[in-house]
Coordinates of C-alpha atoms in Angstrom, one line a residue:
X1 CA 89.8 70.5 97.3
X2 CA 93.4 69.4 98.1
X3 CA 95.1 70.9 95.1
X4 CA 94.1 74.3 93.9
X5 CA 95.5 77.7 93.0
X6 CA 93.2 80.7 92.5
X7 CA 94.2 83.5 90.2
X8 CA 92.8 86.5 92.0
X9 CA 92.2 89.7 90.0
X10 CA 92.2 92.6 92.5
X11 CA 91.7 95.2 89.7
X12 CA 90.1 92.9 87.1
X13 CA 91.6 93.4 83.7
X14 CA 92.9 96.9 84.3
X15 CA 96.4 97.5 83.1
X16 CA 98.8 100.4 82.5
X17 CA 100.2 98.6 79.4
X18 CA 98.6 97.7 76.1
X19 CA 100.5 94.6 75.1
X20 CA 99.2 93.4 71.7
X21 CA 98.8 89.7 72.6
X22 CA 97.2 90.2 76.1
X23 CA 94.2 88.0 76.3
X24 CA 92.8 89.5 79.4
X25 CA 92.5 93.2 78.6
X26 CA 89.2 92.5 76.7
X27 CA 87.7 91.0 79.9
X28 CA 86.8 94.6 81.0
X29 CA 83.9 94.1 78.6
X30 CA 82.3 91.7 81.0
X31 CA 81.8 94.6 83.4
X32 CA 81.0 97.5 81.1
X33 CA 79.1 99.4 83.8
X34 CA 82.0 99.5 86.2
X35 CA 83.8 102.8 86.9
X36 CA 86.3 101.3 89.3
X37 CA 87.6 97.8 89.4
X38 CA 89.3 97.6 92.8
X39 CA 88.2 94.6 94.9
X40 CA 86.4 96.1 98.0
X41 CA 87.7 95.5 101.4
X42 CA 84.8 93.4 102.7
X43 CA 85.1 91.1 99.7
X44 CA 88.9 90.8 100.1
X45 CA 88.4 89.8 103.7
X46 CA 85.7 87.2 102.7
X47 CA 87.9 85.8 100.0
X48 CA 90.9 85.3 102.3
X49 CA 88.7 83.6 104.9
X50 CA 87.2 81.3 102.3
X51 CA 90.6 80.5 100.8
X52 CA 92.0 79.5 104.1
X53 CA 88.9 77.5 104.9
X54 CA 89.2 75.6 101.6
X55 CA 92.9 74.8 102.1
X56 CA 94.1 71.6 103.8
X57 CA 97.2 73.5 105.1
X58 CA 99.6 73.9 106.6
X59 CA 101.0 75.8 103.6
X60 CA 98.9 78.2 101.5
X61 CA 99.6 79.9 98.3
X62 CA 97.8 83.1 97.1
X63 CA 98.2 84.2 93.5
X64 CA 97.5 87.9 92.6
X65 CA 97.0 88.5 88.9
X66 CA 95.6 90.9 86.5
X67 CA 95.6 93.0 84.4
X68 CA 98.2 94.6 86.5
X69 CA 97.7 93.8 90.2
X70 CA 100.1 96.5 91.4
X71 CA 97.4 99.1 90.2
X72 CA 95.5 98.0 93.4
X73 CA 98.2 99.9 95.3
X74 CA 100.6 99.0 98.1
X75 CA 98.1 99.7 100.8
X76 CA 95.8 97.0 99.3
X77 CA 98.5 94.4 99.6
X78 CA 99.4 95.5 103.1
X79 CA 95.8 94.9 103.9
X80 CA 96.0 91.4 102.3
X81 CA 98.9 90.5 104.6
X82 CA 97.1 91.9 107.6
X83 CA 94.0 89.8 106.9
X84 CA 96.0 86.7 106.2
X85 CA 97.8 87.0 109.5
X86 CA 94.5 87.6 111.3
X87 CA 92.8 84.5 110.0
X88 CA 95.7 82.1 109.5
X89 CA 95.6 79.0 111.8
X90 CA 98.5 78.6 114.2
X91 CA 101.6 77.0 112.7
X92 CA 100.3 77.5 109.1
X93 CA 102.4 79.5 106.6
X94 CA 101.4 81.6 103.6
X95 CA 103.2 82.6 100.4
X96 CA 101.9 85.2 98.1
X97 CA 102.7 85.2 94.4
X98 CA 102.4 88.4 92.4
X99 CA 102.4 88.4 88.6
X100 CA 103.4 91.9 87.3
X101 CA 104.7 93.7 84.3
X102 CA 107.2 95.3 86.7
X103 CA 106.8 98.9 85.6
X104 CA 105.3 100.2 88.9
X105 CA 107.7 98.5 91.3
X106 CA 109.7 100.8 93.6
X107 CA 112.0 100.6 96.6
X108 CA 108.9 100.9 98.8
X109 CA 107.2 98.1 97.0
X110 CA 110.2 95.9 97.2
X111 CA 110.9 96.5 100.9
X112 CA 107.3 95.3 101.5
X113 CA 107.5 92.3 99.1
X114 CA 110.8 91.2 100.7
X115 CA 109.5 91.6 104.3
X116 CA 106.4 89.6 103.6
X117 CA 108.1 86.9 101.6
X118 CA 106.3 87.4 98.3
X119 CA 107.4 85.6 95.2
X120 CA 107.1 87.6 92.0
X121 CA 106.7 86.7 88.3
X122 CA 107.7 89.5 85.9
X123 CA 106.9 89.5 82.2
X124 CA 109.9 89.9 79.9
X125 CA 110.1 88.5 76.3
X126 CA 113.9 88.9 75.8
X127 CA 116.3 91.8 75.1
X128 CA 114.8 95.2 74.2
X129 CA 114.5 94.7 70.5
X130 CA 112.4 91.5 71.1
X131 CA 110.5 92.6 74.2
X132 CA 109.3 95.8 72.6
X133 CA 107.7 94.1 69.6
X134 CA 104.4 93.4 71.3
X135 CA 104.8 94.9 74.8
X136 CA 104.3 98.6 75.3
X137 CA 102.3 101.3 77.0
X138 CA 99.2 102.9 75.6
X139 CA 99.9 104.7 72.3
X140 CA 102.8 102.2 71.8
X141 CA 105.2 104.0 74.1
X142 CA 108.2 101.9 75.1
X143 CA 108.2 100.2 78.6
X144 CA 111.3 98.1 78.4
X145 CA 113.5 100.3 80.6
X146 CA 110.9 100.4 83.3
X147 CA 110.4 96.6 83.2
X148 CA 114.2 96.1 83.5
X149 CA 114.4 98.6 86.4
X150 CA 111.6 96.7 88.2
X151 CA 113.4 93.4 87.6
X152 CA 116.7 94.8 88.9
X153 CA 115.0 96.1 92.0
X154 CA 113.6 92.7 92.7
X155 CA 117.1 91.3 92.4
X156 CA 118.6 94.0 94.6
X157 CA 116.2 93.1 97.4
X158 CA 116.7 89.4 97.0
X159 CA 113.0 88.7 96.2
X160 CA 112.4 85.3 94.5
X161 CA 111.6 86.2 90.9
X162 CA 110.4 84.2 87.9
X163 CA 110.7 85.5 84.3
X164 CA 107.6 84.8 82.1
X165 CA 108.6 84.9 78.5
X166 CA 105.9 84.8 75.8
X167 CA 107.1 82.9 72.8
X168 CA 105.5 84.2 69.6
X169 CA 106.1 84.3 65.9
X170 CA 108.4 87.3 66.5
X171 CA 110.9 85.7 68.8
X172 CA 110.7 82.0 68.3
X173 CA 113.7 82.1 65.9
X174 CA 116.0 83.4 68.6
X175 CA 116.1 80.8 71.3
X176 CA 119.8 81.2 72.3
X177 CA 119.8 85.0 72.1
X178 CA 116.8 85.1 74.5
X179 CA 118.1 82.4 76.8
X180 CA 121.6 83.8 77.0
X181 CA 120.2 87.3 77.7
X182 CA 118.2 85.9 80.6
X183 CA 121.4 84.2 81.9
X184 CA 123.2 87.6 81.5
X185 CA 120.5 89.0 83.8
X186 CA 121.2 86.2 86.3
X187 CA 117.6 84.9 86.1
X188 CA 116.9 82.0 88.4
X189 CA 113.6 80.7 87.0
X190 CA 112.1 81.0 83.5
X191 CA 108.7 80.1 82.2
X192 CA 108.2 80.0 78.4
X193 CA 104.6 80.6 77.4
X194 CA 103.7 79.8 73.8
X195 CA 101.4 82.3 72.2
X196 CA 98.4 80.7 70.6
X197 CA 95.6 83.1 69.4
X198 CA 92.6 81.7 67.6
X199 CA 91.4 83.9 64.8
X200 CA 87.8 84.5 64.1
X201 CA 88.2 85.6 60.5
X202 CA 86.9 83.1 57.9
X203 CA 89.5 80.8 56.5
X204 CA 92.1 81.7 59.1
X205 CA 92.6 79.6 62.3
X206 CA 95.4 81.5 64.1
X207 CA 96.7 85.1 64.3
X208 CA 100.0 86.2 62.7
X209 CA 101.4 86.6 66.2
X210 CA 100.8 82.9 67.0
X211 CA 103.9 80.8 67.3
X212 CA 104.4 78.0 64.8
X213 CA 104.0 74.7 66.6
X214 CA 107.1 73.0 65.1
X215 CA 109.2 76.1 65.6
X216 CA 108.2 76.2 69.3
X217 CA 109.4 72.6 69.7
X218 CA 112.7 73.5 68.0
X219 CA 113.0 76.6 70.3
X220 CA 112.6 74.3 73.4
X221 CA 115.0 71.7 72.1
X222 CA 117.7 74.3 71.4
X223 CA 117.5 75.8 74.9
X224 CA 117.2 72.3 76.5
X225 CA 120.5 71.2 75.0
X226 CA 122.4 74.3 76.3
X227 CA 120.6 74.1 79.7
X228 CA 121.4 70.4 80.0
X229 CA 125.1 71.0 79.2
X230 CA 125.7 74.2 81.2
X231 CA 122.9 75.2 83.5
X232 CA 121.1 72.1 85.0
X233 CA 120.9 72.6 88.7
X234 CA 121.6 76.3 88.4
X235 CA 118.8 77.8 86.4
X236 CA 115.2 76.4 86.6
X237 CA 113.0 76.3 83.5
X238 CA 109.4 75.4 84.4
X239 CA 108.8 73.2 81.4
X240 CA 112.0 71.3 81.8
X241 CA 111.2 70.8 85.5
X242 CA 107.9 69.3 84.6
X243 CA 109.5 66.9 82.2
X244 CA 112.0 65.7 84.7
X245 CA 109.2 65.0 87.3
X246 CA 108.2 62.0 85.1
X247 CA 111.7 60.5 85.7
X248 CA 110.9 60.3 89.4
X249 CA 107.4 59.1 89.0
X250 CA 105.9 62.4 90.3
X251 CA 102.7 64.0 89.1
X252 CA 102.8 67.2 87.2
X253 CA 102.4 70.4 89.1
X254 CA 101.7 72.5 86.0
X255 CA 98.0 72.4 85.1
X256 CA 98.5 72.2 81.3
X257 CA 100.3 68.8 81.6
X258 CA 98.1 67.2 84.3
X259 CA 95.6 64.5 83.2
X260 CA 92.7 66.6 84.4
X261 CA 92.4 70.3 85.2
X262 CA 90.0 72.6 87.1
X263 CA 92.3 73.5 90.0
X264 CA 93.3 76.9 88.8
X265 CA 90.1 79.0 88.7
X266 CA 89.8 82.8 88.7
X267 CA 88.1 85.1 91.2
X268 CA 87.4 88.4 89.7
X269 CA 87.5 91.8 91.5
X270 CA 83.7 91.5 92.3
X271 CA 83.9 87.9 93.5
X272 CA 82.8 86.2 90.3
X273 CA 84.3 82.7 90.0
X274 CA 85.4 81.4 86.5
X275 CA 86.6 77.9 85.7
X276 CA 90.0 79.0 84.4
X277 CA 92.1 82.1 83.5
X278 CA 91.7 81.2 79.8
X279 CA 87.9 80.6 80.1
X280 CA 86.8 83.9 81.6
X281 CA 83.5 84.3 79.8
X282 CA 79.9 84.0 80.6
X283 CA 79.7 80.3 79.8
X284 CA 82.3 79.5 82.5
X285 CA 81.2 81.9 85.3
X286 CA 79.9 79.4 87.9
X287 CA 78.9 81.8 90.7
X288 CA 80.1 84.5 93.1
X289 CA 81.9 83.9 96.3
X290 CA 79.5 86.3 98.1
X291 CA 76.7 83.8 97.4
X292 CA 78.5 80.5 97.1
X293 CA 81.7 79.6 99.0
X294 CA 85.0 79.0 97.3
X295 CA 85.0 75.4 98.5
X296 CA 81.5 74.8 97.1
X297 CA 82.5 76.3 93.7
X298 CA 85.7 74.3 93.5
X299 CA 83.8 71.1 94.3
X300 CA 80.8 71.9 92.2
X301 CA 79.7 69.4 89.5
X302 CA 80.3 72.1 86.8
X303 CA 83.9 72.7 87.9
X304 CA 84.5 68.9 88.2
X305 CA 83.1 68.3 84.7
X306 CA 85.3 71.1 83.3
X307 CA 88.4 69.5 84.7
X308 CA 87.5 66.0 83.8
X309 CA 86.7 67.0 80.2
X310 CA 90.4 67.5 79.6
X311 CA 90.9 63.7 79.9
X312 CA 87.6 62.5 78.4
X313 CA 87.9 64.6 75.3
X314 CA 91.4 63.4 74.3
X315 CA 91.6 62.1 70.7
X316 CA 92.7 58.5 70.2
X317 CA 95.8 59.9 68.6
X318 CA 96.8 61.3 72.0
X319 CA 95.8 58.2 73.9
X320 CA 98.2 56.1 71.8
X321 CA 101.0 58.7 71.9
X322 CA 104.4 57.6 73.3
X323 CA 104.9 60.9 75.2
X324 CA 101.4 61.2 76.5
X325 CA 102.6 61.1 80.2
X326 CA 104.6 64.2 79.6
X327 CA 101.8 66.1 77.9
X328 CA 98.3 64.7 78.5
X329 CA 97.0 66.7 75.6
X330 CA 98.2 70.1 77.1
X331 CA 95.9 73.0 77.6
X332 CA 92.3 72.5 76.4
X333 CA 92.2 76.1 75.2
X334 CA 94.5 75.1 72.4
X335 CA 92.7 71.9 71.3
X336 CA 91.2 73.2 68.1
X337 CA 92.9 71.3 65.2
X338 CA 92.3 67.8 63.8
X339 CA 94.5 64.7 63.8
X340 CA 95.6 63.2 60.5
X341 CA 92.7 60.9 60.8
X342 CA 90.2 63.7 61.1
X343 CA 89.6 63.5 64.9
X344 CA 88.8 66.8 66.4
X345 CA 90.3 68.2 69.6
X346 CA 94.1 67.9 68.9
X347 CA 96.2 70.5 70.5
X348 CA 97.5 73.1 68.1
X349 CA 101.0 72.8 69.7
X350 CA 101.1 69.0 69.4
X351 CA 103.8 68.9 66.8
X352 CA 106.1 71.1 68.8
X353 CA 105.4 69.4 72.1
X354 CA 105.9 66.0 70.6
X355 CA 109.2 67.1 69.0
X356 CA 110.5 68.5 72.3
X357 CA 109.3 65.6 74.5
X358 CA 110.8 63.0 72.1
X359 CA 114.0 65.0 72.0
X360 CA 114.5 65.0 75.8
X361 CA 113.0 61.6 76.6
X362 CA 116.3 59.7 76.4
X363 CA 117.8 62.1 78.9
X364 CA 114.8 61.7 81.2
X365 CA 115.0 57.9 81.0
X366 CA 118.7 58.1 81.8
X367 CA 118.0 60.3 84.9
X368 CA 115.3 57.8 85.9
X369 CA 117.6 54.9 85.6
X370 CA 120.3 56.5 87.7
X371 CA 117.7 57.5 90.3
X372 CA 116.3 54.0 90.6
X373 CA 119.8 52.5 90.8
X374 CA 120.7 54.8 93.7
X375 CA 117.4 53.9 95.5
X376 CA 118.2 50.2 95.1
X377 CA 121.7 50.8 96.4
X378 CA 120.5 52.7 99.4
X379 CA 117.6 50.3 100.2

């Protein structure tokens, strides 16, 4: 498979925090008999061999997720790098991405991350009064100071760092406060993640923490306007970068906006392969890399069907939408409401995405016009 990114869970769903909205903590229930969740060395080696074999090269990207992957320990990641160097073909390069809550980072960690060219994503939902609403340790002990310390260590060592900010009902009304706080921290890259939690209670579709779809769109529009005026070319925002790709005729890199998906599976601590990080359950466990290779699982009919279903299940409302190329129905996990005509499978966030994409479309078209004119002049 030419285009894939595996989310590896070296300690499964284990985490030292107890964030209220975390969708992955409950995945420990899939392995109730387990006493320890650390990926064993022989499986780690097998995974790295298979990942390299499945990649077209010459650049590879490994993604280490959780739970909290730093719980695996620094020696685990030193072993990761050792194995990658052992099996990497000549003239190939590897980048490791680490997604962390930042609380366990230290000078020793950061010296290693810098030396081995890791890129790090760190979860931060805004200033302390906002971040601490849903993110905390067990028994609701505050963790903000430790997160901020971890982020500043990453900055101190010059490690490429992305802020992942979950947008919920609690912080969606404060777009500029959050954005300007991140600018105050001299953040280089921001990803805004809308919180959507389906509720199982009768008569209630979403949790109280879930962001309102329209409010999320307004949140993005407000930040986009300030970014476009003051920060374009200085600060990168993942969603805005994806929108601008359409101006240059480029395909999306973010899975939720691609026409099809299936290229971002999960490999759990024991080698189990799941179709997607948001579909880690028995129905989407397609095998184990000890028994079936990563390449075979990526190319399996089941995984192909999972990815293709994103396109084939689009409601007619989406097929006719004027901003479809920017959205493509977004993430299948959020497609649980009906269109005005009663079609099933509309994305819960549709109203917000449509508001935002329509808002920034004139700017995108202007960028495209300038780009095409420059290309004609230079032809």
